[in-house]
Coordinates of C-alpha atoms in Angstrom, one line a residue:
Chain A
X849 CA 37.7 16.4 7.9
X850 CA 40.0 14.8 5.0
X851 CA 42.4 13.6 7.5
X852 CA 39.7 10.9 7.6
X853 CA 40.2 7.4 5.3
X854 CA 36.9 5.3 5.1
X855 CA 38.2 3.3 7.5
X856 CA 37.6 5.6 10.1
X857 CA 34.3 6.6 8.9
X858 CA 33.4 3.5 9.6
X859 CA 34.8 3.0 12.7
X860 CA 33.5 6.6 13.8
X861 CA 29.6 5.8 12.8
X862 CA 29.6 1.8 13.8
X863 CA 32.2 1.3 15.8
X864 CA 32.4 3.6 18.6
X865 CA 28.7 5.0 19.7
X866 CA 28.8 1.3 21.2
X867 CA 32.0 2.0 23.5
X868 CA 30.0 1.7 26.5
X869 CA 29.0 -2.1 25.7
X870 CA 32.5 -2.9 24.7
X871 CA 33.9 -1.4 27.9
X872 CA 31.8 -3.1 30.2
X873 CA 32.5 -6.7 28.9
X874 CA 36.1 -5.9 29.1
X875 CA 35.5 -5.2 32.7
X876 CA 33.8 -8.4 33.3
X877 CA 36.9 -10.1 31.9
X878 CA 39.9 -8.4 33.2
X879 CA 38.6 -6.0 35.6
X880 CA 38.1 -2.7 35.1
X881 CA 41.9 -1.3 35.2
X882 CA 42.6 -3.1 32.5
X883 CA 39.4 -3.0 30.6
X884 CA 40.2 0.3 28.3
X885 CA 43.4 -1.2 27.6
X886 CA 41.9 -4.2 26.1
X887 CA 39.2 -2.3 24.2
X888 CA 42.0 -0.2 22.6
X889 CA 43.3 -3.2 21.6
X890 CA 40.3 -4.9 20.1
X891 CA 40.2 -1.2 18.2
X892 CA 43.2 -1.4 16.7
X893 CA 42.6 -5.3 15.1
X894 CA 39.2 -4.2 14.0
X895 CA 40.8 -0.9 12.1
X896 CA 43.9 -3.7 10.5
X897 CA 40.7 -5.5 9.1
X898 CA 41.4 -5.6 5.4
X899 CA 37.4 -5.8 4.5
X900 CA 35.3 -4.5 7.3
X901 CA 33.1 -3.3 5.0
X902 CA 31.8 -6.9 4.8
X903 CA 31.8 -7.5 8.8
X904 CA 27.9 -7.5 8.6
X905 CA 27.4 -6.7 12.7
X906 CA 30.0 -4.7 14.1
X907 CA 29.1 -3.7 17.2
X908 CA 29.3 -8.3 17.8
X909 CA 32.2 -8.1 16.1
X910 CA 34.2 -5.4 18.5
X911 CA 32.6 -7.8 21.8
X912 CA 34.3 -10.8 20.0
X913 CA 37.4 -9.6 19.3
X914 CA 37.2 -8.4 23.4
X915 CA 36.2 -11.8 24.5
X916 CA 39.1 -13.1 22.7
X917 CA 41.7 -10.7 23.6
X918 CA 41.0 -11.2 27.7
X919 CA 41.1 -15.6 26.6
X920 CA 44.5 -14.4 25.2
X921 CA 45.2 -12.7 28.5
X922 CA 43.8 -14.8 31.0
X923 CA 45.9 -17.6 29.3
X924 CA 49.2 -15.9 29.3
X925 CA 48.7 -14.7 32.9
X926 CA 50.6 -16.9 35.8
X927 CA 47.4 -16.2 38.1
X928 CA 43.7 -15.8 36.8
X929 CA 40.6 -14.7 39.6
X930 CA 38.5 -17.1 39.2
X931 CA 35.7 -15.1 39.3
X932 CA 37.4 -13.7 35.4
X933 CA 36.9 -17.1 34.3
X934 CA 33.3 -17.7 35.4
X935 CA 32.4 -14.6 33.2
X936 CA 34.1 -15.9 30.3
X937 CA 32.2 -19.0 30.5
X938 CA 29.0 -17.7 30.5
X939 CA 29.4 -14.2 28.3
X940 CA 27.7 -15.8 25.0
X941 CA 24.5 -15.5 27.1
X942 CA 25.2 -11.7 28.3
X943 CA 23.7 -9.6 25.1
X944 CA 20.9 -9.7 24.4
X945 CA 20.1 -8.1 20.8
X946 CA 23.4 -8.0 19.4
X947 CA 23.1 -5.2 17.2
X948 CA 19.6 -3.7 17.6
X949 CA 21.3 -0.8 19.7
X950 CA 20.2 2.5 18.3
X951 CA 23.3 5.3 19.1
X952 CA 23.1 8.6 19.0
X953 CA 24.6 11.6 19.1
X954 CA 21.7 13.3 21.1
X955 CA 20.9 16.6 22.4
X956 CA 21.6 15.6 26.3
X957 CA 24.8 14.3 25.3
X958 CA 26.6 17.5 23.5
X959 CA 25.3 19.2 26.0
X960 CA 27.5 16.9 28.1
X961 CA 30.7 17.7 26.2
X962 CA 29.3 21.3 27.4
X963 CA 29.9 20.7 30.4
X964 CA 33.2 18.8 29.5
X965 CA 34.6 21.7 27.7
X966 CA 33.5 24.2 30.9
X967 CA 35.8 22.1 32.9
X968 CA 38.4 22.1 31.3
X969 CA 41.5 24.4 32.2
X970 CA 40.3 28.4 31.2
X971 CA 42.6 29.0 28.3
X972 CA 42.5 25.8 27.1
X973 CA 38.4 25.5 27.2
X974 CA 38.3 29.0 25.8
X975 CA 40.4 28.2 22.6
X976 CA 38.6 25.0 22.3
X977 CA 35.2 26.8 22.5
X978 CA 36.2 29.3 19.8
X979 CA 37.8 27.2 17.6
X980 CA 34.9 24.7 17.3
X981 CA 31.7 26.1 18.6
X982 CA 31.9 29.6 17.9
X983 CA 34.3 28.5 14.4
X984 CA 36.7 30.7 14.7
X985 CA 40.1 29.3 12.0
X986 CA 43.5 28.6 14.7
X987 CA 44.9 32.0 13.1
X988 CA 42.1 34.3 14.5
X989 CA 42.1 32.4 17.8
X990 CA 46.2 33.7 17.8
X991 CA 45.3 36.8 17.1
X992 CA 42.2 37.4 19.5
X993 CA 43.6 36.3 22.6
X994 CA 47.3 37.7 21.6
X995 CA 49.1 34.7 21.4
X996 CA 51.4 32.4 19.3
X997 CA 49.5 29.8 16.8
X998 CA 51.2 27.0 18.7
X999 CA 49.8 27.9 21.8
X1000 CA 46.6 27.6 20.3
X1001 CA 47.5 24.4 18.9
X1002 CA 48.8 23.5 22.5
X1003 CA 46.0 24.1 23.9
X1004 CA 43.9 22.5 21.2
X1005 CA 45.9 19.0 21.6
X1006 CA 45.4 19.6 25.1
X1007 CA 41.8 19.9 25.7
X1008 CA 41.0 17.2 23.1
X1009 CA 42.9 14.7 24.8
X1010 CA 41.6 15.4 28.1
X1011 CA 38.0 15.6 26.5
X1012 CA 38.1 11.9 24.8
X1013 CA 39.5 10.3 28.0
X1014 CA 36.9 12.0 29.9
X1015 CA 34.1 10.9 27.4
X1016 CA 35.5 7.8 27.6
X1017 CA 35.2 7.0 31.5
X1018 CA 32.4 8.7 30.7
X1019 CA 30.8 5.3 28.3
X1020 CA 32.1 3.1 31.3
X1021 CA 29.4 4.6 33.5
X1022 CA 26.0 3.4 32.6
X1023 CA 26.9 -0.7 32.0
X1024 CA 28.9 -0.5 35.6
X1025 CA 25.7 -1.6 37.3
X1026 CA 26.0 -4.8 35.4
X1027 CA 26.1 -7.8 38.0
X1028 CA 30.2 -8.5 38.1
X1029 CA 30.3 -12.2 38.5
X1030 CA 27.1 -13.3 35.9
X1031 CA 24.9 -16.2 37.5
X1032 CA 26.5 -19.9 36.8
X1033 CA 25.1 -21.1 33.1
X1034 CA 24.4 -24.6 35.0
X1035 CA 22.7 -25.4 38.5
X1036 CA 23.9 -27.9 40.3
X1037 CA 20.8 -30.6 40.5
X1038 CA 19.3 -31.7 43.9
Chain B
X1152 CA 53.5 -10.8 36.6
X1153 CA 55.5 -10.0 32.7
X1154 CA 53.2 -9.2 30.0
X1155 CA 55.1 -9.8 26.9
X1156 CA 52.9 -8.2 24.4
X1157 CA 51.5 -4.8 26.0
X1158 CA 52.2 -2.0 24.1
X1159 CA 55.1 -0.4 25.0
X1160 CA 53.5 3.5 24.6
X1161 CA 50.3 3.9 27.2
X1162 CA 47.1 4.1 25.4
X1163 CA 46.9 7.1 27.7
X1164 CA 50.2 9.3 25.4
X1165 CA 48.6 8.0 22.4
X1166 CA 45.2 9.8 22.7
X1167 CA 47.5 12.9 23.8
X1168 CA 50.0 12.6 20.6
X1169 CA 47.0 11.9 18.2
X1170 CA 45.7 14.8 20.0
X1171 CA 48.8 16.5 18.6
X1172 CA 48.6 15.5 15.4
X1173 CA 44.9 16.8 14.4
X1174 CA 45.3 20.1 16.4
X1175 CA 48.4 19.8 14.0
X1176 CA 47.1 19.4 10.9
X1177 CA 43.9 21.6 12.0
X1178 CA 46.3 24.9 11.9
X1179 CA 47.4 23.3 8.8
X1180 CA 51.7 23.0 10.5
X1181 CA 51.3 19.3 10.6
X1182 CA 53.4 17.3 7.9
X1183 CA 50.6 15.3 6.4
X1184 CA 52.4 12.7 5.3
X1185 CA 54.7 12.4 8.3
X1186 CA 50.5 12.4 10.6
X1187 CA 49.8 9.3 7.7
X1188 CA 52.7 7.3 8.4
X1189 CA 52.8 7.3 12.4
X1190 CA 48.9 6.6 12.2
X1191 CA 50.2 3.5 9.5
X1192 CA 52.9 2.2 11.8
X1193 CA 50.5 1.0 14.3
X1194 CA 46.4 0.7 14.2
X1195 CA 47.0 1.8 17.8
X1196 CA 47.4 5.0 16.5
X1197 CA 44.5 5.1 13.8
X1198 CA 42.6 4.0 17.0
X1199 CA 43.3 6.5 19.1
X1200 CA 43.3 9.0 16.0
X1201 CA 39.8 7.8 15.1
X1202 CA 38.5 8.3 18.9
X1203 CA 39.9 12.3 18.9
X1204 CA 38.5 12.6 15.9
X1205 CA 35.2 11.4 16.7
X1206 CA 35.3 14.5 19.5
X1207 CA 36.6 16.8 17.2
X1208 CA 33.2 15.6 14.9
X1209 CA 31.8 16.0 17.7
X1210 CA 32.6 19.0 19.6
X1211 CA 31.8 20.6 16.0
X1212 CA 28.0 19.8 16.7
X1213 CA 27.5 21.9 19.5
X1214 CA 27.5 24.9 17.3
X1215 CA 24.1 23.6 15.8
X1216 CA 22.8 22.5 19.7
X1217 CA 19.4 23.9 18.7
X1218 CA 19.3 26.5 21.9
X1219 CA 16.5 28.2 20.8
X1220 CA 13.7 25.2 22.1
X1221 CA 14.6 25.3 25.4
X1222 CA 12.8 27.6 27.0
X1223 CA 14.0 31.2 28.8
X1224 CA 15.3 30.9 32.6
X1225 CA 13.5 33.7 34.3
X1226 CA 15.5 36.9 34.8
X1227 CA 18.0 36.0 31.7
X1228 CA 16.1 37.1 28.8
X1229 CA 14.0 40.5 29.1
X1230 CA 16.8 42.5 27.3
X1231 CA 14.9 44.4 25.3
X1232 CA 16.5 47.4 23.0
X1233 CA 14.5 49.6 21.0
X1234 CA 13.4 48.1 17.1
X1235 CA 15.7 50.7 14.7
X1236 CA 12.8 52.4 12.3
X1237 CA 11.2 49.8 10.4
X1238 CA 12.0 49.2 6.7
X1239 CA 10.4 50.7 3.8
X1240 CA 10.1 47.7 1.1
X1241 CA 7.8 45.5 2.9
X1242 CA 5.3 46.0 -0.9
X1243 CA 5.9 43.9 -3.3
X1244 CA 7.2 46.2 -5.7
X1245 CA 11.1 46.0 -4.5
X1246 CA 12.0 49.4 -5.0
X1247 CA 15.6 50.3 -3.8
X1248 CA 15.9 51.9 -0.9
X1249 CA 18.5 53.3 1.4
X1250 CA 17.5 52.5 4.5
X1251 CA 20.6 50.7 5.0
X1252 CA 23.7 52.2 3.7
X1253 CA 24.9 49.1 3.6
X1254 CA 22.1 47.3 1.5
X1255 CA 22.5 47.3 -2.1
X1256 CA 20.8 47.3 -5.1
X1257 CA 21.2 45.1 -7.8
X1258 CA 19.1 44.8 -11.1
X1259 CA 19.5 42.0 -13.4
X1260 CA 22.4 42.5 -15.7
X1261 CA 23.8 45.0 -13.7
X1262 CA 26.9 43.8 -11.6
X1263 CA 25.7 41.0 -12.1
X1264 CA 28.0 37.6 -13.7
X1265 CA 27.1 34.8 -16.0
X1266 CA 28.2 31.8 -15.2
X1267 CA 28.7 30.8 -18.6
X1268 CA 31.9 28.6 -20.0
X1269 CA 33.5 29.8 -22.5
X1270 CA 31.7 31.2 -26.5
X1271 CA 29.3 33.6 -26.6
X1272 CA 27.0 31.4 -28.8
X1273 CA 23.2 31.7 -28.0
X1274 CA 23.7 28.3 -26.8
X1275 CA 26.2 28.5 -24.1
X1276 CA 24.5 31.9 -22.7
X1277 CA 21.4 29.5 -23.1
X1278 CA 22.9 27.4 -20.6
X1279 CA 24.1 30.2 -18.5
X1280 CA 22.8 31.8 -15.0
X1281 CA 22.9 35.2 -13.5
X1282 CA 24.2 35.0 -10.1
X1283 CA 24.1 38.0 -7.4
X1284 CA 26.2 37.5 -3.8
X1285 CA 26.6 40.2 -0.7
X1286 CA 29.2 40.1 1.2
X1287 CA 29.1 40.4 5.3
X1288 CA 26.9 42.8 6.6
X1289 CA 25.8 43.9 3.1
X1290 CA 22.4 42.9 1.9
X1291 CA 21.2 43.3 -1.7
X1292 CA 18.1 43.2 -3.9
X1293 CA 17.9 41.5 -6.8
X1294 CA 14.1 41.7 -9.9
X1295 CA 13.9 38.5 -12.2
X1296 CA 11.6 40.6 -14.6
X1297 CA 8.4 40.4 -12.8
X1298 CA 8.2 37.0 -12.1
X1299 CA 10.4 37.1 -9.1
X1300 CA 12.1 39.7 -6.6
X1301 CA 14.3 38.3 -4.2
X1302 CA 16.1 40.1 -1.4
X1303 CA 19.6 39.1 -0.3
X1304 CA 20.5 38.9 3.5
X1305 CA 24.3 39.3 4.6
X1306 CA 26.8 37.0 3.0
X1307 CA 24.4 35.4 0.8
X1308 CA 25.1 33.7 -2.9
X1309 CA 22.7 32.9 -5.2
X1310 CA 22.5 32.0 -9.7
X1311 CA 19.2 31.7 -11.5
X1312 CA 18.0 30.8 -14.8
X1313 CA 14.3 31.9 -16.2
X1314 CA 12.1 29.9 -17.9
X1315 CA 9.5 27.5 -16.6
X1316 CA 9.4 27.0 -14.3
X1317 CA 11.8 30.1 -12.9
X1318 CA 15.3 27.7 -11.3
X1319 CA 16.9 29.2 -8.6
X1320 CA 20.2 28.1 -6.6
X1321 CA 20.7 29.3 -3.4
X1322 CA 24.7 28.5 -2.8
X1323 CA 25.0 30.3 0.8
X1324 CA 23.5 32.7 3.1
X1325 CA 19.5 34.1 3.3
X1326 CA 17.1 35.2 1.0
X1327 CA 13.6 36.3 1.0
X1328 CA 11.7 35.4 -2.6
X1329 CA 8.9 37.3 -3.9
X1330 CA 6.7 35.1 -6.3
X1331 CA 4.3 36.5 -8.4
X1332 CA 1.3 35.1 -10.0
X1333 CA 1.2 32.9 -12.2
X1334 CA 4.9 31.7 -12.3
X1335 CA 6.4 29.0 -10.9
X1336 CA 10.1 27.9 -9.1
X1337 CA 12.0 25.4 -8.8
X1338 CA 14.8 26.4 -5.4
X1339 CA 17.3 24.2 -5.6
X1340 CA 19.7 23.8 -2.0
X1341 CA 22.5 21.2 -1.6
X1342 CA 19.5 19.9 0.8
X1343 CA 16.6 19.1 -2.0
X1344 CA 15.0 21.1 -4.6
X1345 CA 11.9 22.8 -3.6
X1346 CA 8.9 23.7 -6.1
X1347 CA 7.3 26.5 -4.8
X1348 CA 3.6 28.5 -6.0
X1349 CA 3.0 32.0 -6.1
X1350 CA 3.9 33.5 -3.1
X1351 CA 6.3 34.8 0.3
X1352 CA 9.1 32.7 1.6
X1353 CA 12.0 32.9 3.3
X1354 CA 14.9 30.2 2.6
X1355 CA 18.3 30.1 4.8
X1356 CA 21.5 27.6 4.2
X1357 CA 22.6 26.4 7.8
X1358 CA 25.6 24.1 7.6
X1359 CA 24.7 20.8 5.3
X1360 CA 20.7 22.2 5.6
X1361 CA 18.6 24.1 4.1
X1362 CA 15.4 26.4 5.7
X1363 CA 12.2 26.9 4.0
X1364 CA 9.5 28.7 5.8
X1365 CA 5.9 29.1 3.8
X1366 CA 5.0 33.1 4.4
X1367 CA 2.5 32.7 2.4
X1368 CA 2.3 30.3 -0.9
X1369 CA 2.2 26.6 -0.8
X1370 CA 4.9 24.6 -2.1
X1371 CA 6.3 20.8 -2.1
X1372 CA 9.6 19.4 -1.4
X1373 CA 12.0 16.8 -2.8
X1374 CA 11.3 13.4 -4.9
X1375 CA 8.3 12.2 -3.2
X1376 CA 6.7 15.8 -3.4
X1377 CA 6.2 16.3 0.7
X1378 CA 3.5 19.3 0.7
X1379 CA 4.6 22.3 2.4
X1380 CA 1.4 24.6 3.0
X1381 CA 1.6 28.0 4.1
X1382 CA 2.9 28.8 7.8
X1383 CA 5.4 26.1 7.6
X1384 CA 9.1 25.6 7.9
X1385 CA 11.0 22.9 6.3
X1386 CA 14.3 21.5 7.5
X1387 CA 15.9 20.1 4.3
X1388 CA 18.7 17.7 4.8
X1389 CA 19.8 15.5 2.2
X1390 CA 17.0 15.2 0.4
X1391 CA 14.3 15.1 3.2
X1392 CA 12.5 17.4 5.0
X1393 CA 11.3 18.2 8.8
X1394 CA 8.5 19.9 9.0
X1395 CA 7.3 22.3 11.8
X1396 CA 4.9 25.4 12.2
X1397 CA 5.1 28.0 14.7
X1398 CA 3.3 31.2 13.7
X1399 CA 5.8 33.2 16.6
X1400 CA 8.5 32.3 14.3
X1401 CA 7.4 34.5 11.5
X1402 CA 8.2 37.3 12.0
X1403 CA 11.7 36.4 13.8
X1404 CA 11.9 34.8 10.6
X1405 CA 11.6 37.8 8.5
X1406 CA 13.0 40.2 10.8
X1407 CA 16.1 40.3 9.5
X1408 CA 14.6 42.2 6.5
X1409 CA 13.9 45.2 8.5
X1410 CA 17.6 44.7 9.7
X1411 CA 17.0 43.2 13.2
X1412 CA 17.7 40.4 15.2
X1413 CA 15.2 38.9 17.0
X1414 CA 15.8 36.7 20.4
X1415 CA 13.4 34.7 22.9
X1416 CA 16.0 33.1 25.6
X1417 CA 18.5 32.4 23.1
X1418 CA 21.8 31.0 24.5
X1419 CA 24.2 33.6 24.2
X1420 CA 26.4 31.3 22.1
X1421 CA 23.4 31.6 19.4
X1422 CA 22.6 35.4 19.3
X1423 CA 26.6 35.7 18.5
X1424 CA 26.2 33.2 15.7
X1425 CA 23.6 35.2 14.5
X1426 CA 25.1 38.5 14.9
X1427 CA 28.4 37.5 13.4
X1428 CA 26.6 37.0 10.4
X1429 CA 26.6 40.7 10.1
X1430 CA 29.6 41.4 11.3
X1431 CA 32.9 41.6 9.6
X1432 CA 34.7 42.0 13.2
X1433 CA 33.7 38.8 14.9
X1434 CA 32.2 38.7 19.0
X1435 CA 33.9 35.7 20.5
X1436 CA 33.1 34.8 23.9
X1437 CA 36.4 34.4 25.5
X1438 CA 34.7 33.0 29.0
X1439 CA 32.8 29.3 28.2
X1440 CA 31.3 29.6 30.9
X1441 CA 29.1 33.0 29.4
X1442 CA 27.7 30.0 26.5
X1443 CA 24.8 29.8 28.3
X1444 CA 23.6 33.1 29.2
X1445 CA 20.2 32.9 27.6
X1446 CA 19.5 36.8 25.8
X1447 CA 15.8 37.9 24.7
X1448 CA 15.3 41.2 22.6
X1449 CA 14.7 43.0 19.5
X1450 CA 18.8 44.5 18.0
X1451 CA 19.3 46.0 15.2
X1452 CA 22.3 44.3 13.3
X1453 CA 23.6 47.0 11.3
X1454 CA 25.3 48.1 14.6
X1455 CA 26.6 45.7 17.9
X1456 CA 27.2 48.4 20.1
X1457 CA 23.0 48.2 20.9
X1458 CA 24.0 44.4 21.8
X1459 CA 26.8 45.3 23.0
X1460 CA 25.5 47.4 25.5
X1461 CA 23.1 45.3 26.3
X1462 CA 25.1 42.5 27.7
X1463 CA 27.5 45.2 29.6
X1464 CA 24.7 46.0 31.8
X1465 CA 22.5 43.2 32.2
X1466 CA 25.1 40.6 32.2
X1467 CA 27.7 42.8 33.7
X1468 CA 29.8 41.2 31.1
X1469 CA 33.0 43.5 30.1
X1470 CA 34.3 43.5 26.1
X1471 CA 37.3 44.6 24.7
X1472 CA 38.7 45.0 21.2
X1473 CA 41.3 42.9 19.7
X1474 CA 44.3 43.8 17.7
X1475 CA 42.6 41.9 15.1
X1476 CA 39.3 44.5 15.3
X1477 CA 37.4 41.7 16.9
X1478 CA 35.1 42.0 20.1
X1479 CA 35.8 39.5 23.1
X1480 CA 33.5 39.2 25.6
X1481 CA 34.5 38.0 29.1
X1482 CA 33.0 38.6 33.0
X1483 CA 33.7 41.8 34.0

């Protein structure tokens, strides 16, 4: 895709595959409602960095940004839930093997993607299917379905947005089982 | 509680906006400069766009989902159609044949372009390659002296150059190669180079990869010289090859030379992508739910009507032609 910059390609291959880890960490700091917003902000910071190539461990880097952003928000907030503060204290213990993760888009993930397409509104799913799976051009699709090119475009945009969001919500799922309040680091001696 | 530094545009909207940009860029209707300005304006825009672009490229991967590896569910395969009359050119002579009206016979020097840059001097000519190509639905034959004979499947392009070894470039499509004894061939593809001994091979470009099946003979691939014994299929991508061996596959690989497509429980998606290689007017799925039907049988590639009839009768699929001549499948 010629409209991607180097930093975007790097982002797609090194940063985005670990989305569920960022999301889980963000959720632990500031709750699930705000988690996605925090992760989006972290992505923006990453894409703003001038020297992305020198980042040794993109996953660890983003997790640190998530933590710092969470801290900023908590400082600004007037009322802070005490369990979130507790989680900030222990967060450095939580991540077992920073970049040992290998995430690949395997077949089950692709099949999941197929399911998402099937769940789209009918015409929207049809158009996206024709474009991406059958490899038809937008013009061909417009002719085949007797609709205008701009309608094809609208369906593609809508489908793409819906699928992107659905995947993001999916990526939150595997991490939900994490304990909400981690065990404190120091125990009171008896 | 006031949140002063929060984005004024909610992120949900940004994904939508990014998706609109991408759809516009894809359709060629978006102003690229305006898009870049939008992306530069805010790193959140860039982040939203990158995520949408990630979905976009993953969706593209679906086209290559190896459905053939999955077993056919009972009751959905078993579509059978009689094979068309057998071809007559299975022998090593590669004589011209008229069994397929669209099949053209190409001979070195006839209808073949020399790819030379300027000048008619000997040096230029020495550097030149011969070429041959077929259009969609066509097939062709090329004889390179007595050393090599090549069948071209639909929508294919090759270049070759005599010498020792012979060199053959497969740019797109699919070829069957007969290499006579005492000759060696370098088959050069975008994915790497195969060194082939005398024998019979099938090579097909699949997107960024090249699939080579050793029907007879043997070869080596890549810088490491990975051995390719008879009967294996090597899928080469970016200089690396993965090998598999499946006796059943050999028939399927060569079926195109008889003008047939053999399906053993692949998804309709896959079946159409194979069938559409031969068709000017493509068959498309108008109902995504149909794409996972599994199809089995042997079908003539020159005439999709038989294939469509099988879909209509076995799966109650309705077919209609759109204004442009393409065939759209929907549930009846």
